[in-house]
């Protein structure tokens, strides 16, 4: 700009003008290549960071779900990592990396004249002060916006899962009012955050334009005072704009930067809380005993244990029915046995080895688990039975289905074993899901089979198939633990465990325990006062 006004125009030199154009074209070509390289590097960096931390994020999500955290909280790490990756792949880091160039442009302006440098420096300090003010004002609204976003997601998921109850019992208005209240809070915090960001950002842009005009004014005054050439007026305006551009861009990206910083802090705290999981020494497959030793367990979030000092031992070919009134601790006990929830005290041992002496994947091959609420994973029937094992042998899948007496039922489905079950298995009926989940529990003949009310959705045919499957497991030397509410399930077991108020009230051979319970029932009935009408 200075050469065009100070050299080219007075001399009318076309060759000099073309030479300047070539120089500028080369400079811009370098800048374009550098910007492309930097953008692609940052994009790959964001993807690489997410790839490196993906195993930790999976462990956080899995641990949160096992601890009973709501879905919105369990999925927060994914949103946080997306926020971090989005920031790294955007223009924010480029603006921050360009900040050191502010000093370079200030030095060049000062070389032209000290007052040009001082004027631009004052403007830069003003914009930096606006950036810090934006940071301070945005912290609290950004934190609240994240919290209300999680609450809104949690309420949305609850409405989706309980849509039938809400419709049937006339809860639509109350559910809607609750969701709208949370949504209003979320929108209010988002609006507050946007007002701060756009308001201070707008002030910054106006200040920058005013500063450019001020620089023009200072340059013109220097030319009038014969302290600079005419080209300095335009050159200083362009240089001041380039000097302040990184600061202005940083202010514009400050909201994203704050969100990414808060996301990273949450992730960092969760990463630090994860315990290292070294691979334990491989143990031989269990084939003899299951021992529950003085186990006490509290469900996630609870303050009172629901299983207290439970102890019993089972040998190969044993099957035990866990019975007792509601809220006696039956389901909590089987979760302790399978290792789903961490123990407050005590140990569960397979052939003498505590559960934590196996890795999670290795232990899973020795346990078949049918939970109280059955939800299949999206995929085919065969994939669910094989627990999504890659290249699972078809003969083992069919064997598990035959043992669960569900082979013929599967063949009657539209595509047989290749039928898609849909999200959570919703394409199947509750009874079909439960019987396929039973086949999944029996896949590869695990030593320990744990069934939590496995007959809750079964008809008489399905229940008979379940009983025969339990007998098949016992014949091959496995152990079966089943939570039973129907007396018919007692036919398949040889032991009974009675739970009451979180404690093992009785345990032993079926005949002895049932005789004891019948005796207690007769005594209680005899002691009851007669009711006169």
Coordinates of C-alpha atoms in Angstrom, one line a residue:
X1 CA 0.0 0.0 0.0
X2 CA 2.8 2.4 0.9
X3 CA 4.8 1.6 -2.3
X4 CA 1.7 1.9 -4.5
X5 CA 1.0 5.4 -3.1
X6 CA 4.5 6.6 -2.6
X7 CA 6.3 5.0 -5.5
X8 CA 4.1 3.5 -8.2
X9 CA 1.6 6.4 -8.6
X10 CA 4.2 9.2 -8.7
X11 CA 6.4 7.3 -11.2
X12 CA 3.6 5.6 -13.2
X13 CA 5.7 2.4 -13.2
X14 CA 3.7 -0.5 -14.4
X15 CA 6.5 -3.0 -14.0
X16 CA 6.9 -2.0 -10.3
X17 CA 3.1 -2.4 -9.9
X18 CA 3.2 -5.9 -11.4
X19 CA 6.1 -6.8 -9.3
X20 CA 4.2 -5.7 -6.2
X21 CA 1.2 -7.8 -7.3
X22 CA 3.4 -10.9 -7.7
X23 CA 4.8 -10.4 -4.3
X24 CA 1.4 -10.0 -2.7
X25 CA 0.1 -13.1 -4.6
X26 CA 3.0 -15.2 -3.3
X27 CA 2.3 -13.9 0.2
X28 CA -1.4 -14.7 0.0
X29 CA -0.7 -18.2 -1.5
X30 CA 1.6 -18.9 1.5
X31 CA -1.1 -17.7 3.9
X32 CA -3.7 -19.9 2.2
X33 CA -1.5 -22.9 2.4
X34 CA -0.6 -22.2 6.0
X35 CA -4.3 -21.7 7.0
X36 CA -5.3 -25.0 5.2
X37 CA -2.5 -26.9 6.9
X38 CA -3.4 -25.5 10.3
X39 CA -7.1 -26.1 9.9
X40 CA -6.5 -29.8 8.8
X41 CA -4.0 -30.3 11.6
X42 CA -6.4 -29.0 14.3
X43 CA -9.2 -31.1 12.8
X44 CA -7.0 -34.3 13.0
X45 CA -5.9 -33.3 16.4
X46 CA -9.5 -33.1 17.7
X47 CA -10.3 -36.5 16.1
X48 CA -7.1 -38.0 17.6
X49 CA -7.8 -36.8 21.1
X50 CA -11.3 -38.2 20.9
X51 CA -9.9 -41.5 19.7
X52 CA -7.3 -41.7 22.5
X53 CA -9.9 -40.9 25.2
X54 CA -12.7 -43.0 23.7
X55 CA -11.9 -46.1 26.0
X56 CA -12.0 -43.9 29.1
X57 CA -15.3 -42.2 28.0
X58 CA -16.8 -45.7 27.4
X59 CA -15.8 -46.7 31.0
X60 CA -17.3 -43.5 32.4
X61 CA -20.6 -44.1 30.6
X62 CA -20.7 -47.7 31.6
X63 CA -19.9 -46.9 35.2
X64 CA -22.4 -44.1 35.4
X65 CA -25.2 -46.4 34.2
X66 CA -24.2 -49.2 36.7
X67 CA -24.4 -46.6 39.5
X68 CA -27.9 -45.7 38.6
X69 CA -27.2 -42.2 37.1
X70 CA -29.9 -40.8 34.8
X71 CA -29.3 -41.2 31.1
X72 CA -28.6 -37.5 30.5
X73 CA -25.8 -37.6 33.1
X74 CA -24.4 -40.8 31.7
X75 CA -24.2 -39.4 28.2
X76 CA -22.7 -36.1 29.3
X77 CA -19.1 -37.3 28.6
X78 CA -19.9 -37.8 24.9
X79 CA -21.4 -34.3 24.7
X80 CA -18.3 -32.9 26.5
X81 CA -15.9 -34.6 24.1
X82 CA -17.9 -33.4 21.1
X83 CA -17.7 -29.9 22.5
X84 CA -13.9 -30.1 22.9
X85 CA -13.4 -31.6 19.5
X86 CA -15.7 -29.0 17.9
X87 CA -13.7 -26.2 19.5
X88 CA -10.4 -27.7 18.3
X89 CA -11.7 -28.1 14.8
X90 CA -13.2 -24.6 14.6
X91 CA -11.7 -21.1 14.3
X92 CA -11.2 -20.6 18.0
X93 CA -7.7 -22.1 18.3
X94 CA -6.6 -20.3 15.2
X95 CA -7.6 -17.0 16.7
X96 CA -5.7 -17.8 19.9
X97 CA -2.6 -18.9 18.0
X98 CA -2.7 -15.7 16.0
X99 CA -2.5 -13.5 19.1
X100 CA 1.3 -13.4 19.2
X101 CA 1.2 -11.7 15.8
X102 CA -0.4 -8.7 17.5
X103 CA 3.0 -7.8 18.9
X104 CA 4.6 -8.1 15.5
X105 CA 2.1 -5.7 13.9
X106 CA 2.4 -3.3 16.8
X107 CA 6.2 -3.3 16.3
X108 CA 5.7 -2.5 12.5
X109 CA 3.3 0.3 13.3
X110 CA 5.6 1.8 15.9
X111 CA 8.4 1.6 13.3
X112 CA 6.2 3.9 11.0
X113 CA 5.6 6.2 14.0
X114 CA 5.4 5.6 17.7
X115 CA 1.9 7.2 18.0
X116 CA 0.5 4.7 15.5
X117 CA 1.8 1.9 17.7
X118 CA 0.5 3.5 20.9
X119 CA -2.9 4.1 19.5
X120 CA -3.2 0.5 18.3
X121 CA -1.9 -0.8 21.6
X122 CA -4.5 1.1 23.6
X123 CA -7.2 -0.4 21.3
X124 CA -5.7 -3.8 21.8
X125 CA -5.8 -3.5 25.6
X126 CA -9.4 -2.3 25.4
X127 CA -10.4 -5.4 23.4
X128 CA -8.4 -7.7 25.8
X129 CA -10.3 -6.2 28.7
X130 CA -13.6 -6.9 26.9
X131 CA -12.4 -10.5 26.4
X132 CA -11.7 -11.0 30.1
X133 CA -15.1 -9.3 31.0
X134 CA -16.8 -11.7 28.6
X135 CA -15.1 -14.6 30.3
X136 CA -16.1 -13.5 33.8
X137 CA -19.7 -12.7 32.8
X138 CA -20.2 -16.0 30.9
X139 CA -19.0 -18.5 33.5
X140 CA -22.1 -18.8 35.6
X141 CA -24.6 -18.7 32.7
X142 CA -22.6 -21.3 30.8
X143 CA -22.5 -23.7 33.9
X144 CA -26.3 -23.2 34.4
X145 CA -27.0 -23.8 30.7
X146 CA -25.2 -27.1 30.9
X147 CA -27.1 -28.2 34.0
X148 CA -30.5 -27.3 32.6
X149 CA -29.6 -29.0 29.3
X150 CA -29.0 -32.2 31.3
X151 CA -32.2 -31.8 33.2
X152 CA -34.2 -31.2 30.0
X153 CA -32.7 -34.3 28.4
X154 CA -33.5 -36.3 31.5
X155 CA -37.1 -35.2 31.6
X156 CA -37.5 -35.7 27.9
X157 CA -36.2 -39.3 28.2
X158 CA -38.6 -39.9 31.2
X159 CA -41.6 -38.7 29.1
X160 CA -40.6 -40.9 26.2
X161 CA -40.2 -44.0 28.4
X162 CA -43.4 -43.5 30.3
X163 CA -45.6 -42.2 27.4
X164 CA -48.2 -45.0 27.9
X165 CA -48.7 -44.3 31.6
X166 CA -48.9 -40.6 31.1
X167 CA -51.5 -41.1 28.4
X168 CA -53.6 -43.6 30.3
X169 CA -53.6 -42.0 33.7
X170 CA -54.1 -38.4 32.5
X171 CA -50.7 -37.1 33.5
X172 CA -50.1 -35.3 30.2
X173 CA -50.8 -31.8 31.5
X174 CA -48.6 -32.2 34.6
X175 CA -45.8 -33.8 32.6
X176 CA -46.1 -31.0 30.0
X177 CA -45.9 -28.3 32.7
X178 CA -42.9 -29.9 34.3
X179 CA -41.0 -30.2 31.0
X180 CA -42.0 -26.6 29.9
X181 CA -40.7 -25.2 33.3
X182 CA -37.3 -26.9 32.8
X183 CA -37.2 -25.8 29.1
X184 CA -37.9 -22.2 30.1
X185 CA -35.0 -22.2 32.6
X186 CA -32.8 -23.7 29.8
X187 CA -33.8 -21.1 27.3
X188 CA -33.4 -18.3 29.8
X189 CA -29.8 -19.3 30.6
X190 CA -29.0 -19.8 26.9
X191 CA -30.5 -16.3 26.1
X192 CA -28.5 -14.8 29.0
X193 CA -25.3 -16.4 27.7
X194 CA -26.1 -15.2 24.1
X195 CA -26.8 -11.7 25.3
X196 CA -23.5 -11.5 27.1
X197 CA -21.6 -12.9 24.1
X198 CA -23.3 -10.9 21.4
X199 CA -23.4 -7.7 23.5
X200 CA -19.8 -7.6 24.4
X201 CA -18.8 -9.0 21.0
X202 CA -20.8 -6.1 19.4
X203 CA -19.0 -3.6 21.6
X204 CA -15.7 -5.1 20.6
X205 CA -16.5 -4.8 16.9
X206 CA -17.6 -1.2 17.2
X207 CA -14.5 -0.4 19.2
X208 CA -12.3 -2.0 16.6
X209 CA -14.0 0.1 13.8
X210 CA -13.6 3.2 15.9
X211 CA -10.0 2.4 16.4
X212 CA -9.4 2.0 12.7
X213 CA -10.8 5.5 12.2
X214 CA -8.7 6.8 15.0
X215 CA -5.6 5.3 13.4
X216 CA -6.6 6.9 10.1
X217 CA -6.9 10.2 12.0
X218 CA -3.5 9.9 13.6
X219 CA -1.9 8.9 10.3
X220 CA -3.5 11.9 8.5
X221 CA -2.3 14.2 11.3
X222 CA 1.3 12.8 10.9
X223 CA 1.1 13.4 7.1
X224 CA -0.1 16.9 7.7
X225 CA 2.8 17.5 10.1
X226 CA 5.2 16.0 7.5
X227 CA 6.1 13.2 9.8
X228 CA 4.9 10.4 7.5
X229 CA 4.1 9.8 3.8
X230 CA 0.6 9.5 2.4
X231 CA 0.9 5.8 2.0
X232 CA 1.3 5.4 5.8
X233 CA -2.4 6.5 6.2
X234 CA -3.7 3.4 4.4
X235 CA -0.9 1.0 5.4
X236 CA -1.4 1.8 9.1
X237 CA -5.2 1.3 8.8
X238 CA -4.7 -2.2 7.3
X239 CA -2.0 -3.1 9.8
X240 CA -4.1 -2.0 12.8
X241 CA -7.0 -4.1 11.5
X242 CA -4.7 -7.2 11.1
X243 CA -3.3 -6.5 14.6
X244 CA -6.7 -6.4 16.2
X245 CA -8.3 -9.2 14.2
X246 CA -7.1 -12.1 16.4
X247 CA -8.4 -10.3 19.5
X248 CA -11.7 -9.7 17.8
X249 CA -12.0 -13.3 16.6
X250 CA -11.1 -14.5 20.1
X251 CA -13.9 -12.5 21.6
X252 CA -16.3 -13.9 19.0
X253 CA -15.3 -17.5 19.9
X254 CA -15.2 -16.9 23.6
X255 CA -18.5 -18.6 24.3
X256 CA -17.4 -21.7 22.5
X257 CA -14.1 -21.6 24.3
X258 CA -15.8 -21.3 27.7
X259 CA -18.0 -24.3 26.9
X260 CA -15.1 -26.3 25.7
X261 CA -13.1 -25.4 28.8
X262 CA -15.9 -26.5 31.2
X263 CA -16.4 -29.7 29.2
X264 CA -12.7 -30.5 29.5
X265 CA -12.7 -29.8 33.2
X266 CA -15.6 -32.2 33.7
X267 CA -13.9 -34.8 31.6
X268 CA -10.6 -34.3 33.5
X269 CA -12.3 -34.8 36.9
X270 CA -14.0 -38.0 35.6
X271 CA -10.8 -39.3 34.1
X272 CA -9.0 -38.8 37.5
X273 CA -11.8 -40.6 39.3
X274 CA -11.5 -43.7 37.2
X275 CA -9.6 -46.4 38.9
X276 CA -6.9 -48.1 36.7
X277 CA -7.9 -51.6 35.7
X278 CA -4.8 -53.8 35.2
X279 CA -5.4 -57.1 33.5
X280 CA -5.5 -59.8 36.2
X281 CA -3.8 -63.2 35.8
X282 CA -6.0 -65.5 33.8
X283 CA -7.7 -68.1 36.0
X284 CA -9.1 -71.5 34.8
X285 CA -12.8 -71.7 34.1
X286 CA -14.8 -72.3 37.3
X287 CA -16.4 -75.7 37.6
X288 CA -16.9 -76.6 41.3
X289 CA -18.3 -74.0 43.7
X290 CA -20.0 -70.6 44.2
X291 CA -19.4 -69.1 47.6
X292 CA -21.1 -65.9 48.9
X293 CA -19.2 -64.8 52.0
X294 CA -20.7 -62.2 54.3
X295 CA -21.8 -59.9 51.5
X296 CA -23.2 -56.5 52.3
X297 CA -24.4 -54.3 49.4
X298 CA -26.0 -50.9 49.0
X299 CA -27.6 -49.9 45.6
X300 CA -26.0 -46.9 43.9
X301 CA -27.2 -43.7 45.6
X302 CA -28.7 -45.5 48.6
X303 CA -27.6 -44.9 52.2
X304 CA -29.0 -48.1 53.7
X305 CA -27.8 -51.5 52.7
X306 CA -30.5 -53.7 51.1
X307 CA -28.4 -56.9 51.5
X308 CA -26.7 -57.5 54.9
X309 CA -24.2 -60.2 55.7
X310 CA -25.4 -62.7 53.2
X311 CA -23.6 -66.1 53.1
X312 CA -24.2 -69.4 51.4
X313 CA -22.4 -71.9 49.2
X314 CA -23.5 -73.9 46.1
X315 CA -21.8 -76.8 44.4
X316 CA -21.8 -77.9 40.8
X317 CA -25.2 -79.2 39.7
X318 CA -27.0 -77.2 42.4
X319 CA -29.9 -74.9 41.7
X320 CA -31.4 -72.5 44.3
X321 CA -34.6 -70.5 44.3
X322 CA -34.4 -67.2 46.0
X323 CA -37.8 -66.4 47.5
X324 CA -39.1 -63.8 49.9
X325 CA -41.5 -60.8 50.1
X326 CA -41.2 -57.7 48.0
X327 CA -38.2 -55.4 48.9
X328 CA -36.5 -58.3 50.7
X329 CA -33.3 -57.8 48.7
X330 CA -33.6 -60.6 46.2
X331 CA -32.7 -58.7 43.1
X332 CA -30.0 -56.8 44.9
X333 CA -28.5 -60.2 46.0
X334 CA -28.3 -61.5 42.4
X335 CA -26.7 -58.2 41.3
X336 CA -24.0 -58.7 44.0
X337 CA -23.4 -62.3 42.8
X338 CA -23.0 -61.2 39.2
X339 CA -20.7 -58.3 40.1
X340 CA -23.1 -55.7 38.6
X341 CA -22.8 -53.5 41.7
X342 CA -19.7 -53.1 43.9
X343 CA -19.8 -54.8 47.3
X344 CA -19.7 -52.7 50.5
X345 CA -18.1 -55.7 52.2
X346 CA -17.6 -59.5 51.8
X347 CA -16.7 -61.5 48.7
X348 CA -18.3 -63.6 46.0
X349 CA -16.0 -66.4 44.9
X350 CA -16.0 -68.9 42.0
X351 CA -13.9 -71.9 42.8
X352 CA -12.2 -69.8 45.5
X353 CA -11.4 -66.8 43.3
X354 CA -13.1 -63.5 44.0
X355 CA -14.9 -61.9 41.2
X356 CA -12.4 -59.0 40.9
X357 CA -9.7 -61.5 40.1
X358 CA -11.2 -61.9 36.7
X359 CA -11.4 -59.2 34.0
X360 CA -14.9 -58.2 33.1
X361 CA -14.8 -59.9 29.7
X362 CA -13.3 -63.1 31.1
X363 CA -15.9 -63.2 33.9
X364 CA -18.7 -62.6 31.5
X365 CA -18.0 -65.9 29.7
X366 CA -18.5 -67.8 32.9
X367 CA -21.8 -66.1 33.9
X368 CA -25.2 -66.2 32.2
X369 CA -27.5 -63.4 33.4
X370 CA -31.2 -62.8 32.7
X371 CA -32.2 -59.5 34.4
X372 CA -35.6 -58.6 35.7
X373 CA -36.2 -56.1 32.9
X374 CA -35.1 -57.6 29.5
X375 CA -33.8 -55.2 26.8
X376 CA -32.1 -56.7 23.8
X377 CA -29.5 -54.8 21.9
X378 CA -30.3 -53.5 18.4
X379 CA -29.2 -56.2 15.9
X380 CA -30.4 -59.7 14.9
X381 CA -31.7 -62.5 17.1
X382 CA -28.5 -64.5 16.4
X383 CA -26.3 -61.6 17.4
X384 CA -28.1 -61.1 20.6
X385 CA -27.9 -64.8 21.5
X386 CA -24.2 -64.8 20.7
X387 CA -23.7 -61.7 22.8
X388 CA -22.5 -59.9 19.6
X389 CA -19.4 -62.2 19.5
X390 CA -17.6 -61.7 16.2
X391 CA -17.8 -64.7 13.9
X392 CA -19.9 -66.7 16.5
X393 CA -20.2 -70.3 15.5
X394 CA -23.8 -70.9 14.2
X395 CA -24.0 -74.3 15.9
X396 CA -23.4 -72.8 19.3
X397 CA -26.1 -70.2 18.7
X398 CA -28.6 -72.9 17.7
X399 CA -27.5 -75.1 20.7
X400 CA -28.2 -72.2 23.1
X401 CA -31.6 -71.6 21.5
X402 CA -32.5 -75.3 21.7
X403 CA -31.5 -75.5 25.4
X404 CA -33.8 -72.5 26.0
X405 CA -36.5 -74.2 24.0
X406 CA -36.8 -71.2 21.8
X407 CA -35.4 -72.6 18.5
X408 CA -38.8 -73.3 17.0
X409 CA -40.1 -69.9 18.0
X410 CA -37.2 -68.2 16.3
X411 CA -37.8 -70.2 13.1
X412 CA -41.3 -68.8 13.0
X413 CA -40.1 -65.2 12.9
X414 CA -40.0 -63.5 9.6
X415 CA -36.3 -63.9 9.0
X416 CA -35.6 -66.6 11.6
X417 CA -32.3 -66.0 13.4
X418 CA -31.6 -63.0 11.1
X419 CA -34.7 -61.1 12.3
X420 CA -33.8 -57.7 13.5
X421 CA -35.1 -57.2 17.1
X422 CA -35.3 -53.4 16.9
X423 CA -34.2 -50.8 19.6
X424 CA -34.3 -52.5 23.0
X425 CA -35.9 -55.5 21.3
X426 CA -39.1 -53.6 20.7
X427 CA -39.9 -55.6 17.5
X428 CA -40.6 -58.6 19.7
X429 CA -43.1 -59.3 22.4
X430 CA -42.1 -59.3 26.0
X431 CA -42.3 -63.1 26.2
X432 CA -40.2 -63.5 23.0
X433 CA -37.6 -61.1 24.4
X434 CA -37.4 -63.0 27.7
X435 CA -36.9 -66.4 26.0
X436 CA -34.3 -65.1 23.6
X437 CA -32.5 -63.4 26.5
X438 CA -32.6 -66.8 28.3
X439 CA -30.8 -68.3 25.2
X440 CA -28.3 -65.5 25.5
X441 CA -27.6 -66.4 29.1
X442 CA -27.1 -70.0 28.1
X443 CA -24.7 -69.3 25.2
X444 CA -21.4 -71.2 25.5
X445 CA -22.6 -73.1 28.6
X446 CA -21.5 -70.7 31.4
X447 CA -20.8 -72.2 34.8
X448 CA -23.1 -69.8 36.7
X449 CA -26.6 -69.0 35.5
X450 CA -28.5 -66.2 37.3
X451 CA -32.2 -65.6 36.5
X452 CA -34.0 -62.7 38.0
X453 CA -37.7 -63.5 37.7
X454 CA -37.1 -65.2 34.4
X455 CA -40.7 -66.3 34.1
X456 CA -42.4 -63.0 34.7
X457 CA -43.5 -62.6 31.0
X458 CA -43.8 -66.3 30.1
X459 CA -46.8 -68.4 29.5
X460 CA -47.1 -72.0 30.6
X461 CA -45.2 -73.3 27.6
X462 CA -42.4 -70.7 28.1
X463 CA -42.2 -71.5 31.8
X464 CA -41.9 -75.3 31.1
X465 CA -39.1 -74.5 28.7
X466 CA -37.4 -72.5 31.4
X467 CA -37.7 -75.3 33.9
X468 CA -36.2 -77.8 31.4
X469 CA -33.4 -75.4 30.7
X470 CA -32.5 -75.3 34.4
X471 CA -32.4 -79.1 34.5
X472 CA -30.2 -79.1 31.4
X473 CA -27.7 -76.7 33.1
X474 CA -27.6 -78.9 36.2
X475 CA -27.0 -82.0 34.2
X476 CA -23.9 -80.5 32.6
X477 CA -22.5 -79.4 36.0
X478 CA -23.6 -75.8 36.1
X479 CA -25.1 -73.8 39.0
X480 CA -28.4 -71.9 38.7
X481 CA -29.7 -69.1 40.9
X482 CA -33.3 -68.0 40.1
X483 CA -35.4 -65.4 41.8
X484 CA -38.8 -67.1 42.0
X485 CA -42.3 -65.7 42.7
X486 CA -44.3 -68.6 41.3
X487 CA -44.3 -72.0 43.2
X488 CA -43.9 -73.8 39.9
X489 CA -40.3 -72.8 39.7
X490 CA -39.4 -74.8 42.8
X491 CA -39.7 -78.0 40.7
X492 CA -36.4 -77.2 39.0
X493 CA -34.3 -76.5 42.1
X494 CA -32.9 -78.5 44.9
X495 CA -32.1 -75.6 47.3
X496 CA -34.2 -72.7 48.6
X497 CA -32.8 -69.4 50.0
X498 CA -35.3 -67.2 51.9
X499 CA -34.6 -63.4 52.0
X500 CA -36.2 -61.0 54.5
X501 CA -35.4 -57.4 55.2
X502 CA -32.1 -57.8 53.4
X503 CA -30.9 -60.9 55.3
X504 CA -30.7 -64.6 54.5
X505 CA -33.5 -66.0 56.8
X506 CA -33.1 -69.6 55.7
X507 CA -31.0 -71.6 53.3
X508 CA -30.7 -75.3 52.6
X509 CA -32.2 -78.3 50.8
X510 CA -35.6 -77.5 49.3
X511 CA -37.5 -80.1 51.4
X512 CA -36.1 -78.9 54.7
X513 CA -36.6 -75.2 54.0
X514 CA -40.1 -75.5 52.7
X515 CA -41.1 -77.8 55.6
X516 CA -39.8 -75.1 58.0
X517 CA -41.7 -72.3 56.2
X518 CA -44.9 -74.3 56.2
X519 CA -44.5 -75.0 59.9
X520 CA -44.0 -71.3 60.6
X521 CA -47.0 -70.4 58.4
X522 CA -49.2 -72.9 60.3
X523 CA -48.0 -71.6 63.6
X524 CA -48.7 -68.0 62.6
X525 CA -52.1 -68.9 61.4
X526 CA -52.9 -70.7 64.6
X527 CA -51.8 -67.7 66.7
X528 CA -53.8 -65.2 64.7
X529 CA -57.0 -64.0 66.6
X530 CA -60.3 -65.2 65.3
X531 CA -62.4 -62.5 63.6
X532 CA -66.0 -62.5 64.6
X533 CA -68.6 -61.3 62.1

